[in-house]
Amino acid sequence: MARADTLTRARELDRPELAYVVRFLAAGGTRETELTRAELARDTDWATARLRQHGLAPGQRALLTASGFEGFWGHAVIGALRALKVTYGIAEAMGWDHRRTSVFHRELRPHAVIGLSAETLEGLAGGADIGEMFRATPVVLARPAAVPVLRAVGVSACLLSPVGPALALECPERGGAHVNGAEWRVGDRDGELFVAAGEQRTSPLPETPLGIAGRVLSGRCGCGSEDPRVLLAETDRPS
């Protein structure tokens, strides 16, 4: 059977609505919640809109650094890149794969680097000038521990971070990382973040303290979004 015929048959098969069982760290240890295909599709639409705010457009190239266990948000980001017709390469976010990040960055000359970790930066620093490497990259979305490292060398990095099962993604205004308010309820109590499933979420998740130091801002952002914005303690500093 030809590959095209196989794919056609596969699309006709019934698929379970469940896409992922998401495991995430919370204040009381590891928690789980389910992610349906419909929820994943909405997460992808949201991520597409956020990346479009950063100027990603057809014909551009991007580098995504992510780990397999992060599929619950990585899949949405990959779907967004595909929807935007952005060519992308993927490297592991762990430090041992920093050479692949370096090669992809050199060969792709990406418009955006998404998901840079402090471990990757540490590996790259052994053979490259981090500031020189990323200052010319128009869009750099980095994880919490990597953001201050990048900003210290003149890279205008924005924050990208899992917040429990949700994804926080900072817009070009750099006033905090947006969380999809239609899908998640986020807040802070005693200086630490919590998350709960929003009204549109099929999969239940009661209010769950995350043990992450930070605060949440509400109200309209300069980019026009009404989504809540997360300020993490380790990145909430002058740059």
GROMACS .gro file of C-alpha atoms in nm, residues 38-213:
model
  176
   38ALA     CA    1  -0.987   1.973   2.121
   39GLU     CA    2  -0.796   2.146   2.401
   40LEU     CA    3  -0.469   2.093   2.217
   41ALA     CA    4  -0.619   2.249   1.905
   42ARG     CA    5  -0.725   2.557   2.105
   43ASP     CA    6  -0.380   2.574   2.268
   44THR     CA    7  -0.227   2.566   1.919
   45ASP     CA    8  -0.452   2.849   1.798
   46TRP     CA    9  -0.351   3.057   2.101
   47ALA     CA   10   0.021   2.989   2.050
   48THR     CA   11  -0.017   3.079   1.681
   49ALA     CA   12  -0.160   3.419   1.771
   50ARG     CA   13   0.117   3.482   2.026
   51LEU     CA   14   0.396   3.392   1.780
   52ARG     CA   15   0.232   3.605   1.511
   53GLN     CA   16   0.263   3.899   1.754
   54HIS     CA   17   0.638   3.843   1.743
   55GLY     CA   18   0.635   3.883   1.367
   56LEU     CA   19   0.668   3.519   1.267
   57ALA     CA   20   0.545   3.475   0.911
   58PRO     CA   21   0.559   3.233   0.616
   59GLY     CA   22   0.905   3.171   0.476
   60GLN     CA   23   1.090   3.243   0.800
   61ARG     CA   24   1.286   2.985   0.998
   62ALA     CA   25   1.282   2.900   1.366
   63LEU     CA   26   1.475   2.684   1.611
   64LEU     CA   27   1.282   2.514   1.892
   65THR     CA   28   1.466   2.365   2.189
   66ALA     CA   29   1.237   2.131   2.381
   67SER     CA   30   1.234   1.792   2.549
   68GLY     CA   31   1.005   1.502   2.471
   69PHE     CA   32   0.826   1.515   2.805
   70GLU     CA   33   0.721   1.874   2.725
   71GLY     CA   34   0.496   1.759   2.442
   72PHE     CA   35   0.189   1.905   2.610
   73TRP     CA   36   0.306   2.256   2.513
   74GLY     CA   37   0.575   2.170   2.259
   75HIS     CA   38   0.313   2.015   2.033
   76ALA     CA   39   0.112   2.339   2.041
   77VAL     CA   40   0.419   2.546   1.950
   78ILE     CA   41   0.509   2.310   1.666
   79GLY     CA   42   0.150   2.330   1.543
   80ALA     CA   43   0.172   2.709   1.556
   81LEU     CA   44   0.493   2.712   1.351
   82ARG     CA   45   0.329   2.488   1.093
   83ALA     CA   46   0.018   2.707   1.082
   84LEU     CA   47   0.241   3.010   1.024
   85LYS     CA   48   0.434   2.820   0.754
   86VAL     CA   49   0.759   2.873   0.941
   87THR     CA   50   1.035   2.618   0.873
   88TYR     CA   51   1.174   2.486   1.199
   89GLY     CA   52   1.443   2.265   1.346
   90ILE     CA   53   1.431   2.100   1.689
   91ALA     CA   54   1.712   2.047   1.940
   92GLU     CA   55   1.693   1.894   2.285
   93ALA     CA   56   1.673   2.153   2.564
   94MET     CA   57   1.923   1.965   2.778
   95GLY     CA   58   2.278   2.097   2.790
   96TRP     CA   59   2.429   1.787   2.632
   97ASP     CA   60   2.262   1.877   2.300
   98HIS     CA   61   2.398   2.233   2.283
   99ARG     CA   62   2.606   2.149   1.974
  100ARG     CA   63   2.293   2.075   1.773
  101THR     CA   64   2.151   2.410   1.882
  102SER     CA   65   2.473   2.574   1.759
  103VAL     CA   66   2.462   2.394   1.424
  104PHE     CA   67   2.095   2.469   1.363
  105HIS     CA   68   2.145   2.832   1.459
  106ARG     CA   69   2.438   2.863   1.219
  107GLU     CA   70   2.273   2.679   0.929
  108LEU     CA   71   1.913   2.795   0.966
  109ARG     CA   72   1.991   3.157   1.056
  110PRO     CA   73   1.653   3.155   1.232
  111HIS     CA   74   1.422   3.450   1.274
  112ALA     CA   75   1.321   3.302   1.611
  113VAL     CA   76   1.480   3.080   1.873
  114ILE     CA   77   1.216   2.935   2.105
  115GLY     CA   78   1.271   2.762   2.438
  116LEU     CA   79   1.638   2.838   2.509
  117SER     CA   80   1.741   2.692   2.844
  118ALA     CA   81   2.015   2.792   3.087
  119GLU     CA   82   2.168   2.446   3.037
  120THR     CA   83   2.195   2.505   2.662
  121LEU     CA   84   2.350   2.847   2.720
  122GLU     CA   85   2.602   2.700   2.960
  123GLY     CA   86   2.706   2.444   2.700
  124LEU     CA   87   2.727   2.704   2.424
  125ALA     CA   88   2.932   2.942   2.639
  126GLY     CA   89   3.225   2.700   2.627
  127GLY     CA   90   3.281   2.773   2.259
  128ALA     CA   91   3.084   3.083   2.163
  129ASP     CA   92   3.000   3.437   2.266
  130ILE     CA   93   2.635   3.406   2.370
  131GLY     CA   94   2.563   3.774   2.316
  132GLU     CA   95   2.718   3.780   1.972
  133MET     CA   96   2.534   3.462   1.880
  134PHE     CA   97   2.182   3.573   1.971
  135ARG     CA   98   2.178   3.955   1.958
  136ALA     CA   99   2.113   3.943   1.584
  137THR     CA  100   1.826   3.695   1.622
  138PRO     CA  101   1.503   3.900   1.596
  139VAL     CA  102   1.299   3.684   1.837
  140VAL     CA  103   1.443   3.497   2.135
  141LEU     CA  104   1.198   3.323   2.368
  142ALA     CA  105   1.384   3.173   2.663
  143ARG     CA  106   1.314   2.982   2.980
  144PRO     CA  107   1.318   3.155   3.321
  145ALA     CA  108   1.678   3.083   3.421
  146ALA     CA  109   1.806   3.174   3.073
  147VAL     CA  110   1.629   3.512   3.044
  148PRO     CA  111   1.852   3.711   3.285
  149VAL     CA  112   2.165   3.550   3.137
  150LEU     CA  113   2.066   3.662   2.788
  151ARG     CA  114   1.955   4.009   2.888
  152ALA     CA  115   2.283   4.061   3.073
  153VAL     CA  116   2.469   4.027   2.742
  154GLY     CA  117   2.235   4.251   2.547
  155VAL     CA  118   1.991   3.995   2.404
  156SER     CA  119   1.632   4.120   2.415
  157ALA     CA  120   1.490   3.789   2.535
  158CYS     CA  121   1.125   3.730   2.618
  159LEU     CA  122   1.003   3.467   2.862
  160LEU     CA  123   0.859   3.131   2.769
  161SER     CA  124   0.778   2.896   3.055
  162PRO     CA  125   0.547   2.613   3.152
  163VAL     CA  126   0.326   2.719   3.443
  164GLY     CA  127   0.210   2.382   3.561
  165PRO     CA  128   0.018   2.238   3.263
  166ALA     CA  129  -0.023   2.584   3.105
  167LEU     CA  130   0.220   2.776   2.885
  168ALA     CA  131   0.326   3.133   2.959
  169LEU     CA  132   0.458   3.327   2.660
  170GLU     CA  133   0.572   3.689   2.677
  171CYS     CA  134   0.474   3.935   2.404
  172PRO     CA  135   0.709   4.200   2.258
  173GLU     CA  136   0.590   4.447   2.525
  174ARG     CA  137   0.786   4.240   2.780
  175GLY     CA  138   0.538   4.317   3.056
  176GLY     CA  139   0.499   3.960   3.178
  177ALA     CA  140   0.431   3.627   3.009
  178HIS     CA  141   0.073   3.575   2.891
  179VAL     CA  142  -0.127   3.268   2.987
  180ASN     CA  143  -0.438   3.171   2.791
  181GLY     CA  144  -0.707   3.314   3.016
  182ALA     CA  145  -0.986   3.132   2.832
  183GLU     CA  146  -0.831   2.796   2.922
  184TRP     CA  147  -0.656   2.855   3.256
  185ARG     CA  148  -0.708   3.047   3.576
  186VAL     CA  149  -0.377   3.163   3.721
  187GLY     CA  150  -0.308   3.375   4.028
  188ASP     CA  151  -0.071   3.423   4.315
  189ARG     CA  152  -0.100   3.378   4.688
  190ASP     CA  153   0.172   3.457   4.942
  191GLY     CA  154   0.415   3.525   4.660
  192GLU     CA  155   0.364   3.191   4.482
  193LEU     CA  156   0.168   3.098   4.171
  194PHE     CA  157  -0.131   2.869   4.143
  195VAL     CA  158  -0.318   2.735   3.842
  196ALA     CA  159  -0.662   2.583   3.783
  197ALA     CA  160  -0.858   2.471   3.479
  198GLY     CA  161  -1.061   2.749   3.317
  199GLU     CA  162  -1.426   2.728   3.218
  200GLN     CA  163  -1.347   2.607   2.865
  201ARG     CA  164  -1.125   2.321   2.986
  202THR     CA  165  -1.288   1.981   2.965
  203SER     CA  166  -1.028   1.819   3.187
  204PRO     CA  167  -1.076   1.920   3.551
  205LEU     CA  168  -0.795   2.067   3.757
  206PRO     CA  169  -0.872   2.225   4.095
  207GLU     CA  170  -0.671   2.522   4.218
  208THR     CA  171  -0.317   2.387   4.247
  209PRO     CA  172  -0.027   2.571   4.416
  210LEU     CA  173   0.284   2.537   4.200
  211GLY     CA  174   0.561   2.634   4.441
  212ILE     CA  175   0.684   2.889   4.184
  213ALA     CA  176   0.771   3.233   4.316
   0.00000   0.00000   0.00000
